[in-house]
Coordinates of C-alpha atoms (C1' of nucleotides) in Angstrom, one line a residue:
Chain Z
M11 CA 0.1 -21.1 -3.0
N12 CA 1.1 -20.6 0.5
F13 CA 1.3 -17.7 2.7
L14 CA 5.0 -17.5 2.5
S15 CA 5.1 -16.7 -1.1
M16 CA 2.5 -14.1 -0.7
Q17 CA 4.4 -12.6 2.1
N18 CA 7.3 -12.6 -0.2
A19 CA 5.2 -11.0 -2.8
F20 CA 4.4 -8.3 -0.4
T21 CA 7.9 -7.8 0.6
K22 CA 8.9 -7.4 -3.0
S23 CA 6.3 -5.0 -3.8
H24 CA 7.2 -3.2 -0.7
N25 CA 10.7 -3.0 -1.8
N26 CA 9.5 -1.2 -4.8
N27 CA 7.4 1.1 -2.9
S28 CA 4.3 -0.1 -4.5
F29 CA 1.7 -2.3 -3.2
L30 CA 0.3 -5.4 -4.6
L31 CA -3.2 -4.7 -4.1
S32 CA -3.3 -1.0 -4.4
E33 CA -5.7 0.5 -6.7
S34 CA -4.8 3.2 -9.1
P35 CA -6.2 6.6 -8.2
S36 CA -6.0 7.4 -11.8
K37 CA -9.1 8.4 -13.6
N38 CA -8.4 5.8 -16.1
T39 CA -8.6 3.0 -13.7
F40 CA -12.2 2.4 -14.3
I41 CA -13.6 2.7 -17.7
S42 CA -16.7 4.6 -17.7
D43 CA -16.9 4.7 -21.4
S44 CA -20.3 4.0 -22.6
R45 CA -19.2 1.6 -25.3
R46 CA -17.4 -0.5 -22.9
T47 CA -20.2 -1.0 -20.5
P48 CA -22.0 -3.5 -22.8
I49 CA -18.8 -5.4 -23.0
E50 CA -18.7 -5.6 -19.3
N51 CA -22.2 -6.8 -19.2
N52 CA -21.4 -9.4 -21.7
N53 CA -18.6 -10.6 -19.7
R54 CA -20.8 -10.7 -16.7
I55 CA -23.2 -13.0 -18.6
S56 CA -20.4 -14.8 -20.1
S57 CA -19.9 -18.5 -19.8
N58 CA -18.3 -20.1 -16.9
G59 CA -15.5 -21.1 -19.1
Q60 CA -14.5 -17.6 -19.6
E61 CA -14.8 -16.7 -16.1
R62 CA -12.8 -19.7 -15.2
K63 CA -10.1 -18.7 -17.4
L64 CA -10.1 -15.3 -15.9
Q65 CA -9.9 -16.7 -12.5
E66 CA -7.0 -18.9 -13.4
V67 CA -5.2 -16.0 -14.9
W68 CA -5.8 -13.9 -12.0
S69 CA -4.8 -16.4 -9.5
M70 CA -1.7 -17.1 -11.4
H71 CA -0.8 -13.5 -11.6
K72 CA -1.3 -13.1 -8.0
F73 CA 0.2 -16.1 -6.5
E74 CA 2.6 -17.9 -8.7
M75 CA 4.8 -15.0 -9.1
D76 CA 7.3 -15.6 -6.5
K77 CA 9.0 -18.8 -5.7
V78 CA 11.9 -17.0 -4.3
K79 CA 13.0 -17.6 -0.8
V80 CA 11.0 -15.7 1.7
E81 CA 12.6 -13.2 3.9
P82 CA 11.1 -12.5 7.2
M83 CA 9.3 -9.3 7.3
V84 CA 10.9 -8.4 10.4
N85 CA 14.2 -8.0 8.7
F86 CA 13.8 -4.4 7.7
N87 CA 17.5 -4.0 7.2
N88 CA 17.3 -6.4 4.4
I89 CA 14.7 -4.3 2.7
K90 CA 16.7 -1.3 3.1
M91 CA 19.7 -3.0 1.7
T92 CA 17.8 -4.2 -1.2
W93 CA 16.8 -0.7 -1.9
A94 CA 20.4 0.4 -1.8
E95 CA 21.3 -2.3 -4.2
T96 CA 18.6 -1.6 -6.7
Q97 CA 19.6 1.9 -6.5
E98 CA 17.6 4.4 -8.5
I99 CA 14.3 2.7 -8.2
P100 CA 13.6 3.1 -4.5
Q101 CA 13.8 6.8 -3.9
E102 CA 11.9 7.5 -7.0
R103 CA 9.2 5.4 -5.7
I104 CA 9.3 7.3 -2.5
E105 CA 8.9 10.5 -4.3
E106 CA 6.0 9.3 -6.3
P107 CA 4.3 6.6 -4.4
T108 CA 0.9 7.1 -5.6
E109 CA 1.3 7.0 -9.3
H110 CA 0.3 3.7 -10.8
T111 CA -0.2 1.1 -8.3
L112 CA -1.8 -1.7 -10.1
E113 CA 1.0 -4.1 -9.7
V114 CA -1.1 -7.0 -9.1
E115 CA -2.2 -7.9 -12.5
E116 CA 1.2 -7.6 -13.8
T117 CA 2.8 -10.3 -11.8
S118 CA 2.9 -13.6 -13.5
P119 CA 4.8 -16.8 -13.2
K120 CA 7.2 -15.7 -15.7
T121 CA 8.3 -13.0 -13.4
D122 CA 10.6 -15.4 -11.8
E123 CA 12.9 -15.6 -14.7
P124 CA 16.0 -13.9 -13.8
E125 CA 16.5 -12.4 -17.2
M126 CA 13.7 -9.9 -16.7
Q127 CA 14.5 -6.4 -16.2
N128 CA 13.7 -5.3 -12.7
E129 CA 12.9 -1.8 -14.0
K130 CA 9.6 -2.8 -15.2
E131 CA 8.6 -4.5 -12.1
E132 CA 6.8 -1.8 -10.4
S133 CA 5.6 -0.2 -13.6
P134 CA 3.7 -2.5 -15.8
S135 CA 4.1 -1.5 -19.3
H136 CA 0.4 -1.0 -19.9
H137 CA 0.3 1.4 -17.0
A138 CA 3.0 3.5 -18.3
R139 CA 2.1 6.9 -19.4
R140 CA 1.6 7.4 -23.0
P141 CA 4.5 8.9 -24.7
P142 CA 3.7 12.5 -25.5
N143 CA 3.2 13.5 -29.0
A144 CA 4.9 16.4 -30.7
F145 CA 2.4 18.9 -29.8
L146 CA 2.5 18.0 -26.2
I147 CA 6.2 18.2 -26.2
F148 CA 5.9 21.6 -27.8
C149 CA 3.4 22.5 -25.1
K150 CA 5.8 21.4 -22.4
K151 CA 8.5 23.6 -23.7
H152 CA 6.5 26.6 -24.6
R153 CA 3.8 26.7 -22.0
P154 CA 6.0 28.6 -19.6
I155 CA 6.5 31.2 -22.3
V156 CA 2.9 31.7 -22.9
R157 CA 2.3 31.6 -19.3
E158 CA 4.8 34.4 -18.9
R159 CA 2.9 36.4 -21.3
F160 CA -0.4 35.7 -19.8
P161 CA 0.2 35.1 -16.1
N162 CA -3.4 35.3 -15.2
L163 CA -4.6 33.2 -18.0
E164 CA -6.0 29.9 -17.1
N165 CA -4.2 26.9 -18.3
R166 CA -6.9 26.1 -20.8
G167 CA -6.4 29.4 -22.3
V168 CA -2.7 28.8 -22.4
T169 CA -3.3 25.5 -24.1
K170 CA -5.5 27.2 -26.7
I171 CA -2.8 29.6 -27.5
L172 CA -0.4 26.9 -27.7
G173 CA -2.6 25.1 -30.1
E174 CA -2.9 28.2 -32.2
W175 CA 0.8 28.6 -32.1
W176 CA 1.4 25.0 -33.1
A177 CA -1.0 25.4 -36.0
L178 CA 0.9 28.3 -37.3
L179 CA 4.2 26.5 -37.3
N180 CA 5.6 25.2 -40.5
V181 CA 6.9 21.8 -41.0
T182 CA 10.5 22.6 -40.4
E183 CA 9.6 24.2 -37.1
K184 CA 7.6 21.3 -36.1
Q185 CA 10.1 18.8 -37.2
P186 CA 12.3 18.7 -34.1
Y187 CA 9.3 18.1 -32.0
N188 CA 7.9 15.5 -34.3
D189 CA 11.3 13.8 -34.4
L190 CA 11.7 13.9 -30.7
A191 CA 8.2 12.6 -30.2
K192 CA 8.9 9.8 -32.6
E193 CA 12.2 9.0 -31.1
Y194 CA 10.9 8.9 -27.7
K195 CA 8.0 6.9 -28.7
D196 CA 10.2 4.3 -30.3
A197 CA 12.4 4.1 -27.3
F198 CA 9.4 3.9 -25.1
L199 CA 7.8 1.2 -27.0
S200 CA 10.9 -0.8 -27.1
A201 CA 11.3 -0.3 -23.4
N202 CA 7.7 -1.3 -22.8
P203 CA 6.9 -3.9 -25.4
N204 CA 3.6 -4.8 -23.7
F205 CA 2.5 -1.2 -23.6
R206 CA -1.1 -0.7 -24.6
W207 CA -2.3 2.6 -25.7
Y208 CA -5.5 2.0 -24.0
K209 CA -5.0 1.6 -20.4
L210 CA -6.3 -1.6 -19.1
P211 CA -9.1 -1.3 -16.6
A212 CA -8.4 -2.1 -13.1
P213 CA -7.9 -5.7 -12.5
P214 CA -10.3 -7.5 -10.4
L215 CA -8.8 -6.2 -7.3
R216 CA -9.9 -9.0 -5.2
T217 CA -12.1 -11.8 -5.9
L218 CA -13.2 -12.3 -2.4
T219 CA -15.3 -15.1 -1.3
P220 CA -18.9 -13.9 -1.2
R221 CA -20.0 -16.7 1.0
P222 CA -17.2 -18.2 3.0
T223 CA -19.1 -21.3 3.6
T224 CA -19.6 -22.2 0.0
V225 CA -16.1 -21.9 -1.0
T226 CA -13.2 -24.2 -0.3
K227 CA -10.6 -21.8 0.7
V228 CA -6.9 -22.2 0.4
T229 CA -6.2 -21.3 3.9
P230 CA -2.7 -20.2 4.9
P231 CA -0.9 -21.9 7.7
L232 CA -2.4 -21.1 11.0
S233 CA 1.0 -20.5 12.4
S234 CA 1.3 -17.4 10.4
P235 CA 1.0 -14.3 12.6
S236 CA -1.4 -12.5 10.2
N237 CA -3.9 -15.2 10.1
K238 CA -5.8 -13.8 13.0
L239 CA -6.3 -10.6 11.2
L240 CA -7.0 -12.5 8.0
S241 CA -9.9 -14.4 9.5
E242 CA -11.3 -11.3 11.0
F243 CA -10.9 -9.2 8.0
T244 CA -13.0 -10.5 5.1
P245 CA -14.3 -7.6 3.2
G246 CA -15.9 -9.9 0.7
K247 CA -18.6 -10.6 3.2
L248 CA -19.5 -7.0 3.5
A249 CA -20.2 -5.8 0.1
D250 CA -21.1 -6.9 -3.4
E251 CA -18.8 -6.7 -6.3
S252 CA -19.5 -3.1 -7.2
Q253 CA -18.9 -2.0 -3.7
L254 CA -15.8 -4.0 -3.2
G255 CA -13.8 -1.8 -5.4
G256 CA -14.5 1.1 -3.1
L257 CA -13.8 -0.9 -0.1
T258 CA -10.6 -2.2 -1.3
S259 CA -9.6 1.1 -2.7
L260 CA -10.1 2.5 0.7
M261 CA -7.8 -0.2 2.0
N262 CA -5.4 0.4 -0.7
N263 CA -5.4 4.0 -0.2
N264 CA -4.4 3.2 3.3
F265 CA -1.6 1.2 2.0
T266 CA -0.4 3.6 -0.5
A267 CA -0.8 6.5 1.7
T268 CA 1.5 4.9 4.2
P269 CA 4.9 6.3 3.7
K270 CA 7.1 3.7 2.1
T271 CA 10.0 4.8 4.2
D272 CA 8.2 4.0 7.4
F273 CA 9.3 0.5 8.0
E274 CA 7.4 0.3 11.2
N275 CA 4.3 0.0 9.2
I276 CA 5.3 -2.9 7.3
N277 CA 3.9 -5.5 9.6
Y278 CA 0.6 -3.8 9.8
E279 CA 0.3 -3.3 6.2
S280 CA 1.3 -6.8 5.3
S281 CA -1.1 -8.3 7.7
L282 CA -3.8 -6.3 6.2
S283 CA -2.9 -6.9 2.6
S284 CA -2.3 -10.6 2.9
P285 CA -5.8 -11.6 3.8
V286 CA -7.1 -10.0 0.7
S287 CA -4.7 -11.8 -1.5
V288 CA -5.3 -15.0 0.3
I289 CA -8.9 -15.1 -0.3
Q290 CA -8.6 -14.2 -3.9
P291 CA -7.9 -17.4 -5.7
T292 CA -11.0 -19.1 -4.5
T293 CA -13.6 -16.6 -5.3
P294 CA -15.5 -16.2 -8.5
P295 CA -13.9 -13.7 -10.8
K296 CA -15.1 -10.3 -11.3
P297 CA -16.7 -9.3 -14.6
I298 CA -13.9 -7.9 -16.6
K299 CA -13.8 -5.9 -19.7
K300 CA -13.4 -7.7 -22.9
R301 CA -10.1 -6.4 -23.8
F302 CA -8.9 -7.0 -20.4
F303 CA -9.8 -10.5 -20.6
E304 CA -8.3 -11.0 -23.9
Y305 CA -5.2 -9.3 -22.9
Y306 CA -4.6 -11.5 -20.0
S307 CA -5.7 -14.7 -21.5
E308 CA -3.4 -14.1 -24.4
N309 CA -0.5 -12.7 -22.5
K310 CA -0.3 -14.7 -19.4
G311 CA 3.2 -13.5 -19.2
C312 CA 2.3 -9.9 -19.6
A313 CA 4.4 -9.2 -16.7
R314 CA 7.4 -10.6 -18.3
N315 CA 9.1 -7.4 -18.0
I316 CA 8.4 -7.3 -14.4
L317 CA 11.3 -8.6 -12.5
P318 CA 11.7 -8.8 -8.8
D319 CA 15.4 -8.7 -8.2
G320 CA 18.7 -8.3 -9.7
G321 CA 18.3 -6.0 -12.5
G322 CA 20.5 -4.1 -14.8
P323 CA 23.9 -2.9 -13.9
D324 CA 24.2 -0.2 -11.5
S325 CA 24.4 3.0 -13.4
S326 CA 26.9 4.5 -11.1
V327 CA 29.1 1.5 -11.6
V328 CA 28.8 2.0 -15.3
E329 CA 29.8 5.5 -14.9
E330 CA 32.8 4.6 -12.9
Q331 CA 33.8 2.1 -15.4
N332 CA 33.5 4.5 -18.1
N333 CA 35.6 6.9 -16.3
S334 CA 38.2 4.4 -15.6
N335 CA 38.6 3.8 -19.3
N336 CA 39.9 7.2 -20.0
M337 CA 43.4 7.3 -18.9
T338 CA 45.0 10.3 -20.5
Q339 CA 44.6 14.0 -19.9
Q340 CA 41.4 13.1 -18.3
D341 CA 43.3 11.4 -15.6
L342 CA 45.3 14.5 -15.0
M343 CA 42.1 16.5 -14.8
N344 CA 40.7 13.9 -12.5
K345 CA 43.7 14.1 -10.3
V346 CA 43.4 17.8 -10.1
V347 CA 39.7 17.4 -9.3
D348 CA 40.4 14.7 -6.8
G349 CA 42.9 16.9 -5.2
I350 CA 40.5 19.7 -4.8
F351 CA 37.6 17.7 -3.5
A352 CA 37.4 15.1 -0.9
K353 CA 36.7 11.5 -1.8
Q354 CA 34.1 10.9 0.9
P355 CA 31.5 9.0 -1.0
E356 CA 33.7 6.5 -2.6
D357 CA 35.7 5.8 0.4
S358 CA 32.8 5.3 2.6
T359 CA 31.1 3.0 0.2
E360 CA 34.2 0.9 0.0
K361 CA 34.6 0.7 3.7
N362 CA 31.6 -1.3 4.8
G363 CA 29.1 -2.6 2.4
T364 CA 26.6 0.0 3.4
K365 CA 25.8 2.1 0.4
E366 CA 23.9 4.5 2.5
I367 CA 25.8 7.5 1.4
R368 CA 25.5 6.6 -2.1
K369 CA 21.9 6.1 -1.7
S370 CA 21.3 9.4 -0.1
E371 CA 23.6 10.8 -2.6
R372 CA 21.2 9.8 -5.2
M373 CA 18.2 11.0 -3.4
C374 CA 18.3 14.5 -4.6
K375 CA 20.8 14.2 -7.4
G376 CA 18.5 16.2 -9.5
K377 CA 18.7 19.1 -7.2
R378 CA 22.4 18.7 -6.6
Y379 CA 23.1 18.5 -10.3
E380 CA 21.0 21.5 -10.8
I381 CA 22.9 23.4 -8.1
F382 CA 26.1 22.2 -9.4
M383 CA 25.4 23.2 -12.9
V384 CA 24.1 26.6 -11.9
E385 CA 26.9 27.3 -9.6
G386 CA 29.4 26.3 -12.1
K387 CA 27.5 28.4 -14.7
L388 CA 27.6 25.5 -16.9
L389 CA 23.9 25.3 -17.5
G390 CA 21.0 27.5 -16.9
N391 CA 18.8 26.8 -14.1
K392 CA 15.8 25.1 -15.2
R393 CA 13.6 27.3 -13.2
E394 CA 15.3 30.3 -14.5
N395 CA 14.8 28.7 -17.8
K396 CA 11.1 28.6 -17.2
L397 CA 11.1 32.2 -16.6
M398 CA 13.4 33.4 -19.2
Q399 CA 13.2 30.5 -21.5
Q400 CA 13.0 32.6 -24.6
K401 CA 16.3 34.3 -24.0
H402 CA 18.2 31.4 -22.6
C403 CA 17.0 28.3 -24.3
K404 CA 19.2 28.7 -27.3
I405 CA 22.2 29.3 -25.2
D406 CA 21.2 26.3 -23.2
S407 CA 21.0 24.2 -26.2
K408 CA 24.4 25.3 -27.3
I409 CA 25.9 24.4 -24.0
E410 CA 24.1 21.2 -23.8
T411 CA 25.3 20.2 -27.2
E412 CA 28.8 21.1 -26.2
L413 CA 28.4 18.9 -23.2
S414 CA 27.0 16.2 -25.3
A415 CA 29.9 16.5 -27.7
A416 CA 32.2 16.5 -24.8
N417 CA 30.6 13.4 -23.5
N418 CA 31.0 11.7 -26.8
N419 CA 34.4 10.5 -26.0
K420 CA 36.4 11.4 -29.0
P421 CA 40.0 11.1 -27.9
G422 CA 42.0 14.2 -28.4
T423 CA 39.2 16.6 -28.3
P424 CA 39.4 19.0 -25.4
K425 CA 35.7 18.8 -25.1
L426 CA 36.0 15.3 -24.0
D427 CA 38.0 16.3 -21.1
L428 CA 35.5 18.9 -20.3
G429 CA 32.7 16.5 -20.2
N430 CA 34.5 13.9 -18.1
T431 CA 35.9 16.5 -15.9
I432 CA 32.5 17.8 -15.2
K433 CA 31.6 14.3 -14.4
R434 CA 34.5 14.0 -12.0
L435 CA 33.7 17.3 -10.5
A436 CA 30.3 16.2 -9.9
E437 CA 31.5 13.1 -8.3
R438 CA 33.9 14.9 -6.1
T439 CA 31.3 17.4 -5.1
N440 CA 29.0 14.6 -4.2
I441 CA 26.8 15.5 -7.0
K442 CA 25.2 13.1 -9.3
L443 CA 25.8 13.9 -12.9
D444 CA 23.8 11.7 -15.1
F445 CA 25.2 11.6 -18.4
E446 CA 23.4 9.5 -20.9
N447 CA 24.4 5.9 -20.7
Q448 CA 26.7 5.2 -23.6
N449 CA 25.7 1.6 -23.8
D450 CA 22.5 2.5 -25.4
D451 CA 20.9 0.2 -27.9
N452 CA 20.7 2.5 -30.8
G453 CA 23.7 4.5 -31.6
E454 CA 21.9 7.8 -32.0
T455 CA 21.2 8.0 -28.4
N456 CA 24.8 7.9 -27.6
Q457 CA 25.2 11.6 -28.1
R458 CA 22.5 12.4 -25.7
T459 CA 23.2 13.7 -22.4
R460 CA 21.1 13.0 -19.5
T461 CA 20.5 15.5 -16.8
I462 CA 18.2 15.6 -14.0
S463 CA 15.1 17.6 -14.1
E464 CA 12.9 18.0 -11.1
T465 CA 10.1 16.3 -12.9
S466 CA 11.6 13.6 -14.9
E467 CA 14.0 12.1 -12.6
G468 CA 11.7 10.0 -10.6
S469 CA 8.5 10.3 -12.5
N470 CA 8.8 8.4 -15.7
K471 CA 9.1 4.9 -14.4
N472 CA 8.4 3.5 -17.7
S473 CA 10.4 5.9 -19.7
P474 CA 13.0 4.1 -21.7
P475 CA 16.3 3.8 -19.9
N476 CA 18.9 6.3 -20.9
F477 CA 16.3 8.6 -22.4
N478 CA 15.8 11.8 -20.6
L479 CA 12.9 13.3 -22.3
D480 CA 13.0 16.5 -20.4
L481 CA 16.5 17.1 -21.3
R482 CA 15.8 16.4 -24.9
I483 CA 12.9 18.8 -24.7
S484 CA 15.1 21.4 -23.2
N485 CA 17.5 20.9 -26.0
L486 CA 15.0 21.5 -28.6
P487 CA 15.0 24.9 -30.3
C488 CA 12.8 27.3 -28.6
L489 CA 10.5 29.2 -30.7
S490 CA 9.8 32.9 -30.4
Y491 CA 6.4 33.9 -29.1
D492 CA 6.8 37.2 -30.9
E493 CA 7.2 35.5 -34.1
F494 CA 4.1 33.6 -33.4
L495 CA 2.3 36.9 -32.8
Q496 CA 3.7 38.3 -35.9
R497 CA 2.6 35.3 -37.9
K498 CA -0.8 35.4 -36.3
R499 CA -1.1 39.0 -37.3
E500 CA -0.2 38.2 -40.8
S501 CA -2.6 35.4 -41.1
K502 CA -5.3 37.6 -39.7
K503 CA -4.5 40.3 -42.2
R504 CA -4.6 37.8 -45.0
K505 CA -7.8 36.4 -43.8
I506 CA -9.3 39.8 -43.8
R507 CA -7.9 40.6 -47.2
I508 CA -9.2 37.4 -48.6
K509 CA -12.5 38.0 -47.0
T510 CA -12.7 41.5 -48.4
D511 CA -11.6 40.2 -51.8
G512 CA -14.0 37.4 -51.5
E513 CA -12.0 35.4 -53.9
S514 CA -9.5 32.5 -54.3
K515 CA -11.2 30.0 -52.0
H516 CA -8.2 27.8 -52.2
K517 CA -6.0 30.3 -50.6
A518 CA -8.6 31.0 -48.1
Q519 CA -8.8 27.4 -47.2
K520 CA -5.1 27.3 -46.8
L521 CA -4.9 30.3 -44.7
D522 CA -7.8 29.3 -42.6
K523 CA -5.9 26.4 -41.5
T524 CA -6.4 27.3 -38.0
E525 CA -10.1 27.4 -38.4
T526 CA -10.2 24.1 -40.2
H527 CA -7.8 22.8 -37.6
L528 CA -10.2 23.8 -34.9
V529 CA -12.9 21.8 -36.5
G530 CA -11.7 18.6 -34.9
S531 CA -11.6 20.1 -31.5
K532 CA -14.9 21.7 -32.0
K533 CA -16.3 18.4 -33.0
R534 CA -15.0 16.9 -29.9
K535 CA -16.1 19.8 -27.9
N536 CA -19.7 19.3 -29.0
K537 CA -19.4 15.6 -28.2
Q538 CA -18.1 16.3 -24.8
S539 CA -20.8 18.8 -24.1
I540 CA -23.3 16.2 -25.1
T541 CA -21.8 13.7 -22.8
H542 CA -21.6 16.3 -20.1
L543 CA -25.3 16.9 -20.5
G544 CA -25.9 13.5 -19.2
K545 CA -23.4 13.7 -16.5
K546 CA -23.7 17.2 -15.1
E547 CA -26.6 17.8 -13.0
D548 CA -25.5 20.9 -11.3
G549 CA -26.7 23.5 -13.7
L550 CA -25.7 26.4 -11.5
S551 CA -22.0 25.5 -11.4
T552 CA -22.1 24.8 -15.1
D553 CA -23.4 28.2 -15.8
L554 CA -20.9 29.8 -13.6
I555 CA -18.1 27.9 -15.2
G556 CA -19.5 28.9 -18.6
L557 CA -19.6 32.5 -17.6
A558 CA -16.1 32.3 -16.2
T559 CA -14.8 30.7 -19.3
L560 CA -16.5 33.3 -21.5
A561 CA -15.0 36.1 -19.5
E562 CA -11.7 34.4 -19.6
V563 CA -11.7 33.9 -23.3
A564 CA -12.8 37.4 -23.8
A565 CA -10.0 38.7 -21.7
N566 CA -7.6 36.5 -23.5
T567 CA -8.6 37.6 -26.9
E568 CA -8.6 41.1 -25.7
K569 CA -5.0 40.8 -24.6
I570 CA -4.0 39.1 -27.8
N571 CA -5.6 41.8 -29.8
E572 CA -3.8 44.4 -27.8
Q573 CA -0.6 42.8 -28.5
I574 CA -1.4 42.4 -32.1
S575 CA -2.4 46.0 -32.5
E576 CA 0.8 47.1 -31.0
Chain N
dA7 C1' -12.5 2.1 -43.8
dG8 C1' -13.5 5.7 -41.0
dG9 C1' -15.5 8.0 -37.2
dA10 C1' -15.4 8.2 -32.2
dA11 C1' -13.0 7.9 -28.1
dT12 C1' -9.0 8.2 -25.4
dG13 C1' -5.0 10.0 -23.2
dA14 C1' -0.5 12.0 -23.3
dA15 C1' 1.3 17.5 -20.5
dA16 C1' -0.1 21.1 -17.4
dG17 C1' -2.1 23.7 -13.9
Chain R
dC13 C1' -11.0 22.1 -19.3
dT14 C1' -8.2 22.9 -23.4
dT15 C1' -5.1 22.0 -27.2
dT16 C1' -3.0 18.2 -31.2
dC17 C1' -2.1 13.9 -32.4
dA18 C1' -1.4 8.8 -32.4
dT19 C1' -3.6 5.0 -31.4
dT20 C1' -7.4 1.9 -30.6
dC21 C1' -12.1 0.5 -30.6
dC22 C1' -16.3 -0.1 -32.8
dT23 C1' -19.6 0.0 -36.5

DNA sequence: AGGAATGAAAG
DNA sequence: CTTTCATTCCT
């Protein structure tokens, strides 16, 4: 493994706005779970054979990933152009550079295969966020509503209410949420075949040589400019294993904190990062969690889905192709639209290969789309939605469904023209309108529309392509909080009645569903408190928090009771 | 097999 | 922290 390939690796990772050796800031990065500690210890004691394996795996992951031609780091223009080519990925990364950053372990020899999807490259499947379950989706949709009712209520309280609300929903009401959760989960899993529900622990960030003298290093060519830094910067000498993580994380923080857009930093960063990676292969492997080991020893190609370059088709191209296929009334509409709006973006892109405009066009397509939709009164503003969700969401759903139907390309239907016209309008107005890709794998997704939401557009790197969860959530039926209150009232009444009657335990059990439901959480609560006993040493703050929580809960219940009594 | 633990969203 | 739930781990 030579320096060039590593350099290349860096360049690649940089292209994706993620850094090879960065360490995830996520709380899940390090497993503090008690039951895993013994495993780690076991690994520590484990035979050399295992460690060997680990080492091999790691070195492979780190260094055999790229055999591609190396581009000089100095060529920043190349980088930028690469960004422009792999469109949507870059700016998303820019917006969320700190998310998951553990790219290292995901790189494997198989990464070279051109068939891989580039999408997964920066987002290893096992670092993808879990797909939310039905309740969480429900929360996402209804939290603003509850928040509106209780503006001063802490988020925990809101969540409690939401849990209560959820418990009072019947099956049919829950169904759309369950369905969406399942649908998204399926799509997600198919998009991330290697996804593990348990996040893998941080990889051995660096296996640095503890004693430089004892190890035969694979030294990079001296001619390389960063060698100087390399030789000077050997963190392995400074700390032991346990400390290395912190050190490297510091370094990595430095990396990740560096704005990805700042190309001037590239040299510096790369020169810093390369030494770390250079030293790695020769050093004894870190003790690693059992699962981790198994995972990587079994799936050496776990990064199969990680692809450097040349990914899927440009979505905008797809859109354009789709548009070009409709040559009827749609064309007329388009002509009208074209007449009204200037063609700046397309012309400019055609001129010289620079896709700058297109790129910048995509930068804030979410916002633009939002503006467009709002100004055109085609859709409700999402923020407005948040505030007035109860009133608007049903209308929104209607409109969205109409749009979806319009997008469904049934010739002859006027709605079709509407949908495509909107699309054209969006294009003319330099606004990105992201309709659901129609080349979806499963047919049912074809009817979906895809909009931009502030949160989803760049955040879900591992979300299945062509699946806009946020939009789907916004399309879900919005439940009435008042109905929830009413139901709550009724259930309370029934409880009381049953209590006073003191009979029919079956009914009581049924109606006390909320209580029995809370058992699980109570259980966990106790467990957590137990664990916290060991962890928390600041009794004062704990007390304060407890008091605050008590007061908060009291206020909350008071409010609820007020509303109920009304 | 089943209980425990975990993490998904959201501030 | 707080909710529910799906999943995984461990006994």
